[in-house]
mmCIF file of C-alpha atoms in Angstrom:
data_model
loop_
_atom_site.group_PDB
_atom_site.id
_atom_site.type_symbol
_atom_site.label_atom_id
_atom_site.label_comp_id
_atom_site.label_asym_id
_atom_site.label_seq_id
_atom_site.Cartn_x
_atom_site.Cartn_y
_atom_site.Cartn_z
ATOM 1 C CA MET V 1087 93.738 109.341 95.236
ATOM 2 C CA ILE V 1088 97.049 107.852 94.163
ATOM 3 C CA LEU V 1089 99.713 106.762 96.636
ATOM 4 C CA HIS V 1090 103.310 106.078 95.668
ATOM 5 C CA THR V 1091 105.896 103.815 97.259
ATOM 6 C CA PRO V 1092 109.475 103.335 96.067
ATOM 7 C CA ARG V 1093 108.383 100.456 93.793
ATOM 8 C CA PHE V 1094 104.601 100.561 93.513
ATOM 9 C CA THR V 1095 101.635 102.766 92.799
ATOM 10 C CA LEU V 1096 98.417 102.403 94.749
ATOM 11 C CA SER V 1097 95.511 103.734 92.739
ATOM 12 C CA ALA V 1098 91.739 103.645 92.832
ATOM 13 C CA PHE V 1099 89.964 100.596 91.499
ATOM 14 C CA GLN V 1100 88.982 100.840 87.833
ATOM 15 C CA ALA V 1101 86.456 98.791 85.872
ATOM 16 C CA ALA V 1102 89.366 97.178 83.981
ATOM 17 C CA ASP V 1103 90.600 95.680 87.303
ATOM 18 C CA TRP V 1104 87.645 93.278 87.451
ATOM 19 C CA PRO V 1105 89.449 90.237 85.937
ATOM 20 C CA PHE V 1106 92.334 90.650 88.394
ATOM 21 C CA PHE V 1107 90.019 91.098 91.388
ATOM 22 C CA LEU V 1108 87.954 88.071 90.369
ATOM 23 C CA ARG V 1109 91.077 85.935 89.911
ATOM 24 C CA LEU V 1110 92.393 87.029 93.322
ATOM 25 C CA ARG V 1111 89.088 86.350 95.135
ATOM 26 C CA GLN V 1112 88.640 82.964 93.432
ATOM 27 C CA ASN V 1113 92.153 81.810 94.290
ATOM 28 C CA SER V 1114 91.933 79.212 97.051
ATOM 29 C CA SER V 1115 95.492 79.894 98.270
ATOM 30 C CA ILE V 1116 94.586 83.561 98.847
ATOM 31 C CA MET V 1117 91.143 82.926 100.285
ATOM 32 C CA ARG V 1118 92.212 80.108 102.635
ATOM 33 C CA TYR V 1119 92.880 82.754 105.303
ATOM 34 C CA MET V 1120 90.100 85.198 104.441
ATOM 35 C CA ALA V 1121 86.781 83.524 103.654
ATOM 36 C CA GLU V 1122 85.111 80.870 101.578
ATOM 37 C CA VAL V 1123 85.471 81.445 97.842
ATOM 38 C CA ALA V 1124 82.235 83.247 97.023
ATOM 39 C CA HIS V 1125 80.041 83.008 93.971
ATOM 40 C CA GLU V 1126 81.074 85.357 91.162
ATOM 41 C CA SER V 1127 77.984 87.541 91.683
ATOM 42 C CA HIS V 1128 79.002 88.184 95.304
ATOM 43 C CA ILE V 1129 82.575 88.946 94.263
ATOM 44 C CA ARG V 1130 81.174 91.365 91.667
ATOM 45 C CA THR V 1131 79.238 93.174 94.410
ATOM 46 C CA LEU V 1132 82.438 93.497 96.468
ATOM 47 C CA PHE V 1133 84.223 94.841 93.416
ATOM 48 C CA GLU V 1134 81.477 97.385 92.691
ATOM 49 C CA ASP V 1135 81.776 98.599 96.288
ATOM 50 C CA ARG V 1136 85.510 99.063 95.845
ATOM 51 C CA LEU V 1137 84.995 101.082 92.675
ATOM 52 C CA GLN V 1138 83.146 103.639 94.822
ATOM 53 C CA ASP V 1139 85.497 103.475 97.816
ATOM 54 C CA ASN V 1140 88.109 106.249 98.131
ATOM 55 C CA ASN V 1141 90.042 104.146 100.645
ATOM 56 C CA ALA V 1142 90.453 101.041 98.443
ATOM 57 C CA PHE V 1143 93.480 100.683 96.189
ATOM 58 C CA ILE V 1144 94.887 98.375 93.557
ATOM 59 C CA ILE V 1145 98.631 97.843 94.020
ATOM 60 C CA ARG V 1146 100.440 98.183 90.675
ATOM 61 C CA ASP V 1147 104.053 97.433 89.812
ATOM 62 C CA GLU V 1148 106.328 99.665 87.712
ATOM 63 C CA GLN V 1149 104.785 98.283 84.505
ATOM 64 C CA GLY V 1150 101.253 99.077 85.729
ATOM 65 C CA ASN V 1151 100.330 95.435 86.355
ATOM 66 C CA ALA V 1152 98.007 94.735 89.275
ATOM 67 C CA VAL V 1153 99.785 92.691 91.945
ATOM 68 C CA GLY V 1154 97.403 93.105 94.890
ATOM 69 C CA ASP V 1155 94.857 95.254 96.635
ATOM 70 C CA ILE V 1156 94.666 97.053 99.945
ATOM 71 C CA GLY V 1157 92.179 99.242 101.720
ATOM 72 C CA LEU V 1158 90.845 100.593 104.924
ATOM 73 C CA ARG V 1159 87.338 100.859 106.278
ATOM 74 C CA GLN V 1160 86.654 103.628 108.736
ATOM 75 C CA SER V 1161 84.710 102.607 111.845
ATOM 76 C CA VAL V 1162 81.076 103.693 111.965
ATOM 77 C CA HIS V 1163 81.369 103.896 115.760
ATOM 78 C CA ASN V 1164 84.658 105.802 115.993
ATOM 79 C CA ALA V 1165 85.695 107.868 112.971
ATOM 80 C CA GLN V 1166 89.288 108.007 114.226
ATOM 81 C CA GLU V 1167 89.741 104.242 113.815
ATOM 82 C CA ALA V 1168 89.771 102.035 110.750
ATOM 83 C CA ASP V 1169 90.255 98.399 109.832
ATOM 84 C CA ILE V 1170 92.837 97.568 107.198
ATOM 85 C CA GLY V 1171 93.134 94.590 104.887
ATOM 86 C CA TYR V 1172 95.194 93.511 101.905
ATOM 87 C CA ALA V 1173 95.811 90.687 99.463
ATOM 88 C CA VAL V 1174 98.760 90.042 97.151
ATOM 89 C CA ALA V 1175 98.606 87.700 94.161
ATOM 90 C CA PRO V 1176 100.416 84.405 94.877
ATOM 91 C CA GLU V 1177 102.940 84.920 92.073
ATOM 92 C CA SER V 1178 103.873 88.302 93.602
ATOM 93 C CA GLN V 1179 104.182 87.255 97.240
ATOM 94 C CA GLY V 1180 107.512 87.280 99.046
ATOM 95 C CA ARG V 1181 108.702 90.510 97.404
ATOM 96 C CA GLY V 1182 107.772 92.959 100.184
ATOM 97 C CA ILE V 1183 104.752 94.280 98.313
ATOM 98 C CA ALA V 1184 102.344 94.027 101.247
ATOM 99 C CA CYS V 1185 104.768 95.757 103.655
ATOM 100 C CA GLU V 1186 105.437 98.595 101.231
ATOM 101 C CA ALA V 1187 101.755 99.090 100.415
ATOM 102 C CA LEU V 1188 100.734 98.817 104.075
ATOM 103 C CA ASP V 1189 103.232 101.510 105.042
ATOM 104 C CA ALA V 1190 101.841 103.848 102.372
ATOM 105 C CA VAL V 1191 98.232 103.284 103.430
ATOM 106 C CA CYS V 1192 99.106 103.770 107.112
ATOM 107 C CA LYS V 1193 100.698 107.139 106.300
ATOM 108 C CA TYR V 1194 97.673 108.069 104.186
ATOM 109 C CA ALA V 1195 95.269 107.092 106.981
ATOM 110 C CA PHE V 1196 97.188 108.896 109.715
ATOM 111 C CA HIS V 1197 98.099 112.063 107.830
ATOM 112 C CA GLN V 1198 95.324 112.572 105.288
ATOM 113 C CA ARG V 1199 92.257 110.805 106.701
ATOM 114 C CA GLY V 1200 92.576 111.818 110.356
ATOM 115 C CA ILE V 1201 92.783 108.226 111.560
ATOM 116 C CA SER V 1202 94.565 107.704 114.882
ATOM 117 C CA ALA V 1203 94.487 103.888 115.049
ATOM 118 C CA LEU V 1204 94.382 101.038 112.541
ATOM 119 C CA ASN V 1205 93.237 97.508 113.315
ATOM 120 C CA ALA V 1206 93.838 94.292 111.410
ATOM 121 C CA TRP V 1207 92.466 90.815 111.985
ATOM 122 C CA VAL V 1208 94.535 87.842 110.890
ATOM 123 C CA LEU V 1209 94.159 84.116 111.386
ATOM 124 C CA ALA V 1210 96.926 82.751 113.598
ATOM 125 C CA GLU V 1211 97.893 80.296 110.844
ATOM 126 C CA ASN V 1212 98.546 83.106 108.364
ATOM 127 C CA ARG V 1213 102.226 83.480 109.237
ATOM 128 C CA GLY V 1214 103.004 85.596 106.176
ATOM 129 C CA SER V 1215 100.451 88.240 107.095
ATOM 130 C CA VAL V 1216 101.525 88.148 110.743
ATOM 131 C CA ARG V 1217 105.097 88.964 109.605
ATOM 132 C CA VAL V 1218 103.828 91.799 107.385
ATOM 133 C CA LEU V 1219 101.844 93.369 110.214
ATOM 134 C CA GLU V 1220 104.650 93.079 112.756
ATOM 135 C CA LYS V 1221 107.263 94.448 110.334
ATOM 136 C CA SER V 1222 104.892 97.366 109.696
ATOM 137 C CA GLY V 1223 104.671 98.348 113.348
ATOM 138 C CA PHE V 1224 101.406 96.629 114.255
ATOM 139 C CA GLN V 1225 101.229 94.961 117.653
ATOM 140 C CA ARG V 1226 99.061 92.013 118.596
ATOM 141 C CA VAL V 1227 96.573 93.275 121.161
ATOM 142 C CA GLN V 1228 94.095 90.420 121.403
ATOM 143 C CA VAL V 1229 93.681 86.727 120.692
ATOM 144 C CA LEU V 1230 90.163 85.591 119.898
ATOM 145 C CA GLU V 1231 90.295 81.832 120.427
ATOM 146 C CA LYS V 1232 88.359 79.734 117.928
ATOM 147 C CA ALA V 1233 86.483 82.883 116.844
ATOM 148 C CA PHE V 1234 86.666 82.491 113.067
ATOM 149 C CA VAL V 1235 84.952 79.624 111.277
ATOM 150 C CA LEU V 1236 86.144 78.741 107.806
ATOM 151 C CA LYS V 1237 85.017 75.628 105.948
ATOM 152 C CA GLY V 1238 83.585 74.262 109.170
ATOM 153 C CA LYS V 1239 86.855 74.584 111.098
ATOM 154 C CA CYS V 1240 87.450 77.053 113.958
ATOM 155 C CA PHE V 1241 90.554 79.239 113.918
ATOM 156 C CA ASP V 1242 92.108 81.661 116.358
ATOM 157 C CA ASP V 1243 91.775 85.246 115.163
ATOM 158 C CA TRP V 1244 94.555 87.625 116.169
ATOM 159 C CA VAL V 1245 93.823 91.335 116.438
ATOM 160 C CA TYR V 1246 96.657 93.716 115.557
ATOM 161 C CA ARG V 1247 96.742 97.467 116.097
ATOM 162 C CA ARG V 1248 98.939 100.350 115.043
ATOM 163 C CA GLU V 1249 98.465 103.804 116.450
ATOM 164 C CA LYS V 1250 99.551 107.088 114.987
ATOM 165 C CA ALA V 1251 102.971 108.019 116.320
#
């Protein structure tokens, strides 16, 4: 599956994307809101999963360079719902990439995958991602106080939701 936006192409993960994925998942500025930086073998397992996942995409610019990734995971309890997540390389942030990619994946989920609602979890401190979600039509539906532990510190986790219009 390939999705197109006005400026980007979202395509399936390829083996050649490994160095980019590793660099992204080892970058402390990216991971500070997601999880501890994992050992390379764990990151490799995540990458191998994405190679097989039809709902995981690398975001590429007009020159074909990887600038981020995005994907959705359908709920095992309710096939009409999915969780969505994304990451954009630090040098590419602030250019609207996440908003554009998120819009494309929402349309894909709603119109091609039969999804009726998308959920996203974001740490309250991650103001950039909060802006992306809100600009993309997601609404905060729940605050989970001190629910996420990262490096021994507790953070509020905000739950966002967007339903098919």
